[in-house]
Amino acid sequence: MACFLVPGSEAVVTTIVQKAIGKEKAEKWKLRWLNTMLWGGFILLAIEHIWHGEVVPWPPFLTAMKNPADTAAMLHEMATHGIAMAVIVTIAWIVMVA
């Protein structure tokens, strides 16, 4: 439904951090690797959600937002699947950098 928004949000934050801390620190911490993994996952998941009709080009954009009962399920999916995906990608990056 909208689980891809969680890694996408993390990608936005890490991209801002990468720009803010400067090139030397970003290269030292390999933030580009993390950003590439997060943005890649976000894009692939967004395409998958569009393909399955869960995201549409008209408001409210997320089909789960049409029905209040579906909204609760969407938020639960974001809290479980979305956070899990973002954490797993971040842990994989930590292992790669270590």
PDB file of N, CA and C in Angstrom:
ATOM      1  N   MET A   1       0.817  -1.182   0.000  1.00  0.00           N
ATOM      2  CA  MET A   1       0.000   0.000   0.000  1.00  0.00           C
ATOM      3  C   MET A   1       0.865   1.252   0.000  1.00  0.00           C
ATOM      4  N   ALA A   2       1.616   1.465   1.055  1.00  0.00           N
ATOM      5  CA  ALA A   2       2.451   2.666   1.117  1.00  0.00           C
ATOM      6  C   ALA A   2       3.750   2.408   1.862  1.00  0.00           C
ATOM      7  N   CYS A   3       4.133   1.141   1.971  1.00  0.00           N
ATOM      8  CA  CYS A   3       5.345   0.817   2.730  1.00  0.00           C
ATOM      9  C   CYS A   3       6.585   1.453   2.110  1.00  0.00           C
ATOM     10  N   PHE A   4       6.544   1.720   0.798  1.00  0.00           N
ATOM     11  CA  PHE A   4       7.696   2.306   0.124  1.00  0.00           C
ATOM     12  C   PHE A   4       7.981   3.738   0.576  1.00  0.00           C
ATOM     13  N   LEU A   5       7.017   4.387   1.230  1.00  0.00           N
ATOM     14  CA  LEU A   5       7.223   5.765   1.682  1.00  0.00           C
ATOM     15  C   LEU A   5       8.227   5.860   2.829  1.00  0.00           C
ATOM     16  N   VAL A   6       8.353   4.801   3.622  1.00  0.00           N
ATOM     17  CA  VAL A   6       9.285   4.838   4.761  1.00  0.00           C
ATOM     18  C   VAL A   6      10.734   4.847   4.270  1.00  0.00           C
ATOM     19  N   PRO A   7      11.172   3.878   3.429  1.00  0.00           N
ATOM     20  CA  PRO A   7      12.540   3.981   2.913  1.00  0.00           C
ATOM     21  C   PRO A   7      12.746   5.236   2.058  1.00  0.00           C
ATOM     22  N   GLY A   8      11.688   5.689   1.386  1.00  0.00           N
ATOM     23  CA  GLY A   8      11.795   6.925   0.611  1.00  0.00           C
ATOM     24  C   GLY A   8      12.052   8.130   1.498  1.00  0.00           C
ATOM     25  N   SER A   9      11.393   8.167   2.634  1.00  0.00           N
ATOM     26  CA  SER A   9      11.619   9.258   3.595  1.00  0.00           C
ATOM     27  C   SER A   9      13.033   9.206   4.150  1.00  0.00           C
ATOM     28  N   GLU A  10      13.504   7.997   4.448  1.00  0.00           N
ATOM     29  CA  GLU A  10      14.885   7.862   4.929  1.00  0.00           C
ATOM     30  C   GLU A  10      15.862   8.304   3.844  1.00  0.00           C
ATOM     31  N   ALA A  11      15.560   7.993   2.592  1.00  0.00           N
ATOM     32  CA  ALA A  11      16.426   8.402   1.484  1.00  0.00           C
ATOM     33  C   ALA A  11      16.507   9.923   1.386  1.00  0.00           C
ATOM     34  N   VAL A  12      15.399  10.600   1.572  1.00  0.00           N
ATOM     35  CA  VAL A  12      15.393  12.071   1.546  1.00  0.00           C
ATOM     36  C   VAL A  12      16.274  12.613   2.669  1.00  0.00           C
ATOM     37  N   VAL A  13      16.112  12.073   3.869  1.00  0.00           N
ATOM     38  CA  VAL A  13      16.886  12.545   5.023  1.00  0.00           C
ATOM     39  C   VAL A  13      18.375  12.292   4.815  1.00  0.00           C
ATOM     40  N   THR A  14      18.753  11.089   4.380  1.00  0.00           N
ATOM     41  CA  THR A  14      20.175  10.786   4.208  1.00  0.00           C
ATOM     42  C   THR A  14      20.786  11.585   3.062  1.00  0.00           C
ATOM     43  N   THR A  15      20.002  11.907   2.056  1.00  0.00           N
ATOM     44  CA  THR A  15      20.505  12.752   0.970  1.00  0.00           C
ATOM     45  C   THR A  15      20.783  14.160   1.481  1.00  0.00           C
ATOM     46  N   ILE A  16      19.896  14.683   2.297  1.00  0.00           N
ATOM     47  CA  ILE A  16      20.114  16.006   2.894  1.00  0.00           C
ATOM     48  C   ILE A  16      21.342  15.979   3.798  1.00  0.00           C
ATOM     49  N   VAL A  17      21.473  14.930   4.602  1.00  0.00           N
ATOM     50  CA  VAL A  17      22.641  14.797   5.484  1.00  0.00           C
ATOM     51  C   VAL A  17      23.914  14.726   4.656  1.00  0.00           C
ATOM     52  N   GLN A  18      23.886  13.962   3.574  1.00  0.00           N
ATOM     53  CA  GLN A  18      25.059  13.832   2.712  1.00  0.00           C
ATOM     54  C   GLN A  18      25.494  15.190   2.176  1.00  0.00           C
ATOM     55  N   LYS A  19      24.546  16.000   1.771  1.00  0.00           N
ATOM     56  CA  LYS A  19      24.870  17.336   1.262  1.00  0.00           C
ATOM     57  C   LYS A  19      25.351  18.260   2.381  1.00  0.00           C
ATOM     58  N   ALA A  20      24.783  18.109   3.574  1.00  0.00           N
ATOM     59  CA  ALA A  20      25.088  19.015   4.682  1.00  0.00           C
ATOM     60  C   ALA A  20      26.460  18.763   5.300  1.00  0.00           C
ATOM     61  N   ILE A  21      26.893  17.510   5.363  1.00  0.00           N
ATOM     62  CA  ILE A  21      28.146  17.215   6.069  1.00  0.00           C
ATOM     63  C   ILE A  21      29.377  17.424   5.212  1.00  0.00           C
ATOM     64  N   GLY A  22      29.191  17.580   3.931  1.00  0.00           N
ATOM     65  CA  GLY A  22      30.329  17.823   3.060  1.00  0.00           C
ATOM     66  C   GLY A  22      30.811  16.556   2.381  1.00  0.00           C
ATOM     67  N   LYS A  23      31.543  16.763   1.306  1.00  0.00           N
ATOM     68  CA  LYS A  23      31.960  15.654   0.455  1.00  0.00           C
ATOM     69  C   LYS A  23      32.923  14.694   1.151  1.00  0.00           C
ATOM     70  N   GLU A  24      33.870  15.239   1.923  1.00  0.00           N
ATOM     71  CA  GLU A  24      34.882  14.383   2.549  1.00  0.00           C
ATOM     72  C   GLU A  24      34.265  13.408   3.549  1.00  0.00           C
ATOM     73  N   LYS A  25      33.430  13.915   4.451  1.00  0.00           N
ATOM     74  CA  LYS A  25      32.791  13.040   5.437  1.00  0.00           C
ATOM     75  C   LYS A  25      31.826  12.066   4.769  1.00  0.00           C
ATOM     76  N   ALA A  26      31.100  12.537   3.764  1.00  0.00           N
ATOM     77  CA  ALA A  26      30.149  11.667   3.063  1.00  0.00           C
ATOM     78  C   ALA A  26      30.875  10.512   2.383  1.00  0.00           C
ATOM     79  N   GLU A  27      32.033  10.799   1.792  1.00  0.00           N
ATOM     80  CA  GLU A  27      32.814   9.734   1.162  1.00  0.00           C
ATOM     81  C   GLU A  27      33.397   8.792   2.209  1.00  0.00           C
ATOM     82  N   LYS A  28      33.826   9.334   3.334  1.00  0.00           N
ATOM     83  CA  LYS A  28      34.381   8.505   4.406  1.00  0.00           C
ATOM     84  C   LYS A  28      33.329   7.540   4.944  1.00  0.00           C
ATOM     85  N   TRP A  29      32.114   8.017   5.115  1.00  0.00           N
ATOM     86  CA  TRP A  29      31.031   7.187   5.659  1.00  0.00           C
ATOM     87  C   TRP A  29      30.317   6.377   4.585  1.00  0.00           C
ATOM     88  N   LYS A  30      30.676   6.592   3.319  1.00  0.00           N
ATOM     89  CA  LYS A  30      30.038   5.890   2.191  1.00  0.00           C
ATOM     90  C   LYS A  30      28.529   6.127   2.157  1.00  0.00           C
ATOM     91  N   LEU A  31      28.116   7.360   2.403  1.00  0.00           N
ATOM     92  CA  LEU A  31      26.688   7.691   2.384  1.00  0.00           C
ATOM     93  C   LEU A  31      26.076   7.513   0.999  1.00  0.00           C
ATOM     94  N   ARG A  32      26.890   7.627  -0.024  1.00  0.00           N
ATOM     95  CA  ARG A  32      26.361   7.424  -1.380  1.00  0.00           C
ATOM     96  C   ARG A  32      25.834   5.998  -1.539  1.00  0.00           C
ATOM     97  N   TRP A  33      26.517   5.028  -0.928  1.00  0.00           N
ATOM     98  CA  TRP A  33      26.046   3.640  -0.995  1.00  0.00           C
ATOM     99  C   TRP A  33      24.657   3.520  -0.375  1.00  0.00           C
ATOM    100  N   LEU A  34      24.504   4.098   0.812  1.00  0.00           N
ATOM    101  CA  LEU A  34      23.211   4.033   1.495  1.00  0.00           C
ATOM    102  C   LEU A  34      22.132   4.719   0.663  1.00  0.00           C
ATOM    103  N   ASN A  35      22.440   5.898   0.147  1.00  0.00           N
ATOM    104  CA  ASN A  35      21.458   6.619  -0.661  1.00  0.00           C
ATOM    105  C   ASN A  35      21.079   5.840  -1.914  1.00  0.00           C
ATOM    106  N   THR A  36      22.054   5.220  -2.552  1.00  0.00           N
ATOM    107  CA  THR A  36      21.770   4.437  -3.757  1.00  0.00           C
ATOM    108  C   THR A  36      20.851   3.267  -3.439  1.00  0.00           C
ATOM    109  N   MET A  37      21.126   2.576  -2.341  1.00  0.00           N
ATOM    110  CA  MET A  37      20.272   1.441  -1.961  1.00  0.00           C
ATOM    111  C   MET A  37      18.867   1.909  -1.606  1.00  0.00           C
ATOM    112  N   LEU A  38      18.759   2.988  -0.840  1.00  0.00           N
ATOM    113  CA  LEU A  38      17.440   3.483  -0.434  1.00  0.00           C
ATOM    114  C   LEU A  38      16.636   4.010  -1.618  1.00  0.00           C
ATOM    115  N   TRP A  39      17.255   4.847  -2.453  1.00  0.00           N
ATOM    116  CA  TRP A  39      16.532   5.399  -3.603  1.00  0.00           C
ATOM    117  C   TRP A  39      16.164   4.298  -4.594  1.00  0.00           C
ATOM    118  N   GLY A  40      17.071   3.350  -4.810  1.00  0.00           N
ATOM    119  CA  GLY A  40      16.767   2.237  -5.716  1.00  0.00           C
ATOM    120  C   GLY A  40      15.592   1.417  -5.227  1.00  0.00           C
ATOM    121  N   GLY A  41      15.598   1.086  -3.944  1.00  0.00           N
ATOM    122  CA  GLY A  41      14.484   0.335  -3.371  1.00  0.00           C
ATOM    123  C   GLY A  41      13.186   1.114  -3.426  1.00  0.00           C
ATOM    124  N   PHE A  42      13.262   2.393  -3.134  1.00  0.00           N
ATOM    125  CA  PHE A  42      12.071   3.246  -3.184  1.00  0.00           C
ATOM    126  C   PHE A  42      11.476   3.270  -4.593  1.00  0.00           C
ATOM    127  N   ILE A  43      12.318   3.460  -5.589  1.00  0.00           N
ATOM    128  CA  ILE A  43      11.835   3.531  -6.973  1.00  0.00           C
ATOM    129  C   ILE A  43      11.227   2.203  -7.412  1.00  0.00           C
ATOM    130  N   LEU A  44      11.917   1.098  -7.115  1.00  0.00           N
ATOM    131  CA  LEU A  44      11.378  -0.215  -7.498  1.00  0.00           C
ATOM    132  C   LEU A  44      10.055  -0.503  -6.802  1.00  0.00           C
ATOM    133  N   LEU A  45       9.970  -0.196  -5.522  1.00  0.00           N
ATOM    134  CA  LEU A  45       8.716  -0.424  -4.796  1.00  0.00           C
ATOM    135  C   LEU A  45       7.603   0.495  -5.291  1.00  0.00           C
ATOM    136  N   ALA A  46       7.938   1.731  -5.623  1.00  0.00           N
ATOM    137  CA  ALA A  46       6.923   2.644  -6.152  1.00  0.00           C
ATOM    138  C   ALA A  46       6.382   2.124  -7.480  1.00  0.00           C
ATOM    139  N   ILE A  47       7.268   1.639  -8.346  1.00  0.00           N
ATOM    140  CA  ILE A  47       6.828   1.069  -9.625  1.00  0.00           C
ATOM    141  C   ILE A  47       5.932  -0.138  -9.388  1.00  0.00           C
ATOM    142  N   GLU A  48       6.315  -0.994  -8.450  1.00  0.00           N
ATOM    143  CA  GLU A  48       5.507  -2.178  -8.139  1.00  0.00           C
ATOM    144  C   GLU A  48       4.129  -1.778  -7.627  1.00  0.00           C
ATOM    145  N   HIS A  49       4.067  -0.775  -6.778  1.00  0.00           N
ATOM    146  CA  HIS A  49       2.779  -0.325  -6.243  1.00  0.00           C
ATOM    147  C   HIS A  49       1.921   0.326  -7.336  1.00  0.00           C
ATOM    148  N   ILE A  50       2.536   1.058  -8.241  1.00  0.00           N
ATOM    149  CA  ILE A  50       1.802   1.634  -9.371  1.00  0.00           C
ATOM    150  C   ILE A  50       1.279   0.514 -10.268  1.00  0.00           C
ATOM    151  N   TRP A  51       2.125  -0.469 -10.531  1.00  0.00           N
ATOM    152  CA  TRP A  51       1.760  -1.602 -11.382  1.00  0.00           C
ATOM    153  C   TRP A  51       0.523  -2.329 -10.845  1.00  0.00           C
ATOM    154  N   HIS A  52       0.450  -2.472  -9.537  1.00  0.00           N
ATOM    155  CA  HIS A  52      -0.670  -3.184  -8.922  1.00  0.00           C
ATOM    156  C   HIS A  52      -1.858  -2.277  -8.593  1.00  0.00           C
ATOM    157  N   GLY A  53      -1.805  -1.028  -9.002  1.00  0.00           N
ATOM    158  CA  GLY A  53      -2.931  -0.122  -8.838  1.00  0.00           C
ATOM    159  C   GLY A  53      -3.109   0.427  -7.438  1.00  0.00           C
ATOM    160  N   GLU A  54      -2.070   0.329  -6.607  1.00  0.00           N
ATOM    161  CA  GLU A  54      -2.161   0.849  -5.246  1.00  0.00           C
ATOM    162  C   GLU A  54      -1.834   2.332  -5.184  1.00  0.00           C
ATOM    163  N   VAL A  55      -1.177   2.836  -6.217  1.00  0.00           N
ATOM    164  CA  VAL A  55      -0.868   4.260  -6.338  1.00  0.00           C
ATOM    165  C   VAL A  55      -1.437   4.717  -7.676  1.00  0.00           C
ATOM    166  N   VAL A  56      -2.181   5.802  -7.654  1.00  0.00           N
ATOM    167  CA  VAL A  56      -2.830   6.313  -8.863  1.00  0.00           C
ATOM    168  C   VAL A  56      -2.467   7.786  -9.059  1.00  0.00           C
ATOM    169  N   PRO A  57      -2.587   8.308 -10.290  1.00  0.00           N
ATOM    170  CA  PRO A  57      -2.177   9.692 -10.544  1.00  0.00           C
ATOM    171  C   PRO A  57      -3.211  10.753 -10.179  1.00  0.00           C
ATOM    172  N   TRP A  58      -4.234  10.404  -9.422  1.00  0.00           N
ATOM    173  CA  TRP A  58      -5.236  11.388  -9.002  1.00  0.00           C
ATOM    174  C   TRP A  58      -5.430  11.301  -7.491  1.00  0.00           C
ATOM    175  N   PRO A  59      -5.838  12.389  -6.873  1.00  0.00           N
ATOM    176  CA  PRO A  59      -6.022  12.369  -5.416  1.00  0.00           C
ATOM    177  C   PRO A  59      -7.028  11.311  -5.003  1.00  0.00           C
ATOM    178  N   PRO A  60      -6.822  10.664  -3.923  1.00  0.00           N
ATOM    179  CA  PRO A  60      -5.811  10.834  -2.883  1.00  0.00           C
ATOM    180  C   PRO A  60      -4.502  10.100  -3.155  1.00  0.00           C
ATOM    181  N   PHE A  61      -4.239   9.687  -4.376  1.00  0.00           N
ATOM    182  CA  PHE A  61      -2.999   9.065  -4.844  1.00  0.00           C
ATOM    183  C   PHE A  61      -2.796   7.651  -4.312  1.00  0.00           C
ATOM    184  N   LEU A  62      -2.970   7.436  -3.025  1.00  0.00           N
ATOM    185  CA  LEU A  62      -2.896   6.089  -2.462  1.00  0.00           C
ATOM    186  C   LEU A  62      -4.320   5.552  -2.375  1.00  0.00           C
ATOM    187  N   THR A  63      -4.587   4.437  -3.038  1.00  0.00           N
ATOM    188  CA  THR A  63      -5.956   3.916  -3.063  1.00  0.00           C
ATOM    189  C   THR A  63      -6.438   3.526  -1.675  1.00  0.00           C
ATOM    190  N   ALA A  64      -5.536   3.236  -0.759  1.00  0.00           N
ATOM    191  CA  ALA A  64      -5.926   2.880   0.607  1.00  0.00           C
ATOM    192  C   ALA A  64      -6.498   4.075   1.368  1.00  0.00           C
ATOM    193  N   MET A  65      -6.300   5.271   0.863  1.00  0.00           N
ATOM    194  CA  MET A  65      -6.802   6.465   1.545  1.00  0.00           C
ATOM    195  C   MET A  65      -8.286   6.712   1.267  1.00  0.00           C
ATOM    196  N   LYS A  66      -8.881   5.976   0.338  1.00  0.00           N
ATOM    197  CA  LYS A  66     -10.296   6.184   0.005  1.00  0.00           C
ATOM    198  C   LYS A  66     -11.219   5.746   1.132  1.00  0.00           C
ATOM    199  N   ASN A  67     -10.843   4.695   1.807  1.00  0.00           N
ATOM    200  CA  ASN A  67     -11.686   4.105   2.843  1.00  0.00           C
ATOM    201  C   ASN A  67     -10.959   4.189   4.184  1.00  0.00           C
ATOM    202  N   PRO A  68     -11.575   4.737   5.219  1.00  0.00           N
ATOM    203  CA  PRO A  68     -10.903   4.834   6.521  1.00  0.00           C
ATOM    204  C   PRO A  68     -10.421   3.484   7.066  1.00  0.00           C
ATOM    205  N   ALA A  69     -11.133   2.419   6.787  1.00  0.00           N
ATOM    206  CA  ALA A  69     -10.693   1.097   7.252  1.00  0.00           C
ATOM    207  C   ALA A  69      -9.396   0.690   6.559  1.00  0.00           C
ATOM    208  N   ASP A  70      -9.259   1.021   5.281  1.00  0.00           N
ATOM    209  CA  ASP A  70      -8.031   0.720   4.553  1.00  0.00           C
ATOM    210  C   ASP A  70      -6.873   1.595   5.018  1.00  0.00           C
ATOM    211  N   THR A  71      -7.171   2.797   5.475  1.00  0.00           N
ATOM    212  CA  THR A  71      -6.124   3.693   5.961  1.00  0.00           C
ATOM    213  C   THR A  71      -5.424   3.096   7.173  1.00  0.00           C
ATOM    214  N   ALA A  72      -6.174   2.494   8.068  1.00  0.00           N
ATOM    215  CA  ALA A  72      -5.568   1.851   9.240  1.00  0.00           C
ATOM    216  C   ALA A  72      -4.651   0.714   8.814  1.00  0.00           C
ATOM    217  N   ALA A  73      -5.077  -0.072   7.839  1.00  0.00           N
ATOM    218  CA  ALA A  73      -4.239  -1.168   7.340  1.00  0.00           C
ATOM    219  C   ALA A  73      -2.979  -0.619   6.676  1.00  0.00           C
ATOM    220  N   MET A  74      -3.112   0.491   5.955  1.00  0.00           N
ATOM    221  CA  MET A  74      -1.970   1.110   5.299  1.00  0.00           C
ATOM    222  C   MET A  74      -0.949   1.599   6.328  1.00  0.00           C
ATOM    223  N   LEU A  75      -1.420   2.257   7.372  1.00  0.00           N
ATOM    224  CA  LEU A  75      -0.510   2.742   8.414  1.00  0.00           C
ATOM    225  C   LEU A  75       0.171   1.584   9.126  1.00  0.00           C
ATOM    226  N   HIS A  76      -0.546   0.492   9.333  1.00  0.00           N
ATOM    227  CA  HIS A  76       0.050  -0.696   9.952  1.00  0.00           C
ATOM    228  C   HIS A  76       1.135  -1.273   9.041  1.00  0.00           C
ATOM    229  N   GLU A  77       0.871  -1.326   7.754  1.00  0.00           N
ATOM    230  CA  GLU A  77       1.867  -1.830   6.809  1.00  0.00           C
ATOM    231  C   GLU A  77       3.111  -0.947   6.797  1.00  0.00           C
ATOM    232  N   MET A  78       2.906   0.359   6.848  1.00  0.00           N
ATOM    233  CA  MET A  78       4.048   1.275   6.892  1.00  0.00           C
ATOM    234  C   MET A  78       4.855   1.065   8.168  1.00  0.00           C
ATOM    235  N   ALA A  79       4.164   0.854   9.284  1.00  0.00           N
ATOM    236  CA  ALA A  79       4.842   0.690  10.574  1.00  0.00           C
ATOM    237  C   ALA A  79       5.575  -0.640  10.668  1.00  0.00           C
ATOM    238  N   THR A  80       5.095  -1.654   9.994  1.00  0.00           N
ATOM    239  CA  THR A  80       5.742  -2.966  10.081  1.00  0.00           C
ATOM    240  C   THR A  80       6.675  -3.197   8.897  1.00  0.00           C
ATOM    241  N   HIS A  81       6.135  -3.291   7.712  1.00  0.00           N
ATOM    242  CA  HIS A  81       6.936  -3.613   6.531  1.00  0.00           C
ATOM    243  C   HIS A  81       7.877  -2.478   6.142  1.00  0.00           C
ATOM    244  N   GLY A  82       7.368  -1.259   6.141  1.00  0.00           N
ATOM    245  CA  GLY A  82       8.183  -0.121   5.729  1.00  0.00           C
ATOM    246  C   GLY A  82       9.376   0.107   6.638  1.00  0.00           C
ATOM    247  N   ILE A  83       9.130   0.099   7.933  1.00  0.00           N
ATOM    248  CA  ILE A  83      10.232   0.286   8.884  1.00  0.00           C
ATOM    249  C   ILE A  83      11.203  -0.880   8.805  1.00  0.00           C
ATOM    250  N   ALA A  84      10.683  -2.097   8.668  1.00  0.00           N
ATOM    251  CA  ALA A  84      11.559  -3.267   8.557  1.00  0.00           C
ATOM    252  C   ALA A  84      12.467  -3.153   7.334  1.00  0.00           C
ATOM    253  N   MET A  85      11.921  -2.741   6.204  1.00  0.00           N
ATOM    254  CA  MET A  85      12.742  -2.594   4.993  1.00  0.00           C
ATOM    255  C   MET A  85      13.814  -1.526   5.180  1.00  0.00           C
ATOM    256  N   ALA A  86      13.447  -0.399   5.747  1.00  0.00           N
ATOM    257  CA  ALA A  86      14.412   0.678   5.953  1.00  0.00           C
ATOM    258  C   ALA A  86      15.521   0.247   6.910  1.00  0.00           C
ATOM    259  N   VAL A  87      15.156  -0.458   7.970  1.00  0.00           N
ATOM    260  CA  VAL A  87      16.148  -0.926   8.946  1.00  0.00           C
ATOM    261  C   VAL A  87      17.073  -1.961   8.313  1.00  0.00           C
ATOM    262  N   ILE A  88      16.533  -2.892   7.543  1.00  0.00           N
ATOM    263  CA  ILE A  88      17.356  -3.927   6.910  1.00  0.00           C
ATOM    264  C   ILE A  88      18.341  -3.310   5.925  1.00  0.00           C
ATOM    265  N   VAL A  89      17.897  -2.352   5.140  1.00  0.00           N
ATOM    266  CA  VAL A  89      18.800  -1.682   4.196  1.00  0.00           C
ATOM    267  C   VAL A  89      19.893  -0.942   4.957  1.00  0.00           C
ATOM    268  N   THR A  90      19.538  -0.269   6.032  1.00  0.00           N
ATOM    269  CA  THR A  90      20.524   0.466   6.824  1.00  0.00           C
ATOM    270  C   THR A  90      21.521  -0.485   7.478  1.00  0.00           C
ATOM    271  N   ILE A  91      21.052  -1.607   7.991  1.00  0.00           N
ATOM    272  CA  ILE A  91      21.960  -2.602   8.588  1.00  0.00           C
ATOM    273  C   ILE A  91      22.891  -3.178   7.525  1.00  0.00           C
ATOM    274  N   ALA A  92      22.366  -3.456   6.333  1.00  0.00           N
ATOM    275  CA  ALA A  92      23.212  -3.957   5.245  1.00  0.00           C
ATOM    276  C   ALA A  92      24.302  -2.947   4.909  1.00  0.00           C
ATOM    277  N   TRP A  93      23.952  -1.668   4.889  1.00  0.00           N
ATOM    278  CA  TRP A  93      24.940  -0.617   4.628  1.00  0.00           C
ATOM    279  C   TRP A  93      25.995  -0.578   5.731  1.00  0.00           C
ATOM    280  N   ILE A  94      25.572  -0.694   6.982  1.00  0.00           N
ATOM    281  CA  ILE A  94      26.518  -0.692   8.106  1.00  0.00           C
ATOM    282  C   ILE A  94      27.495  -1.849   7.971  1.00  0.00           C
ATOM    283  N   VAL A  95      26.991  -3.025   7.616  1.00  0.00           N
ATOM    284  CA  VAL A  95      27.854  -4.200   7.438  1.00  0.00           C
ATOM    285  C   VAL A  95      28.826  -3.961   6.282  1.00  0.00           C
ATOM    286  N   MET A  96      28.359  -3.364   5.204  1.00  0.00           N
ATOM    287  CA  MET A  96      29.228  -3.090   4.056  1.00  0.00           C
ATOM    288  C   MET A  96      30.324  -2.087   4.399  1.00  0.00           C
ATOM    289  N   VAL A  97      30.000  -1.090   5.197  1.00  0.00           N
ATOM    290  CA  VAL A  97      30.961  -0.040   5.538  1.00  0.00           C
ATOM    291  C   VAL A  97      31.961  -0.520   6.589  1.00  0.00           C
ATOM    292  N   ALA A  98      31.503  -1.380   7.486  1.00  0.00           N
ATOM    293  CA  ALA A  98      32.355  -1.840   8.603  1.00  0.00           C
ATOM    294  C   ALA A  98      33.541  -2.654   8.135  1.00  0.00           C
TER     295      ALA A  98
END
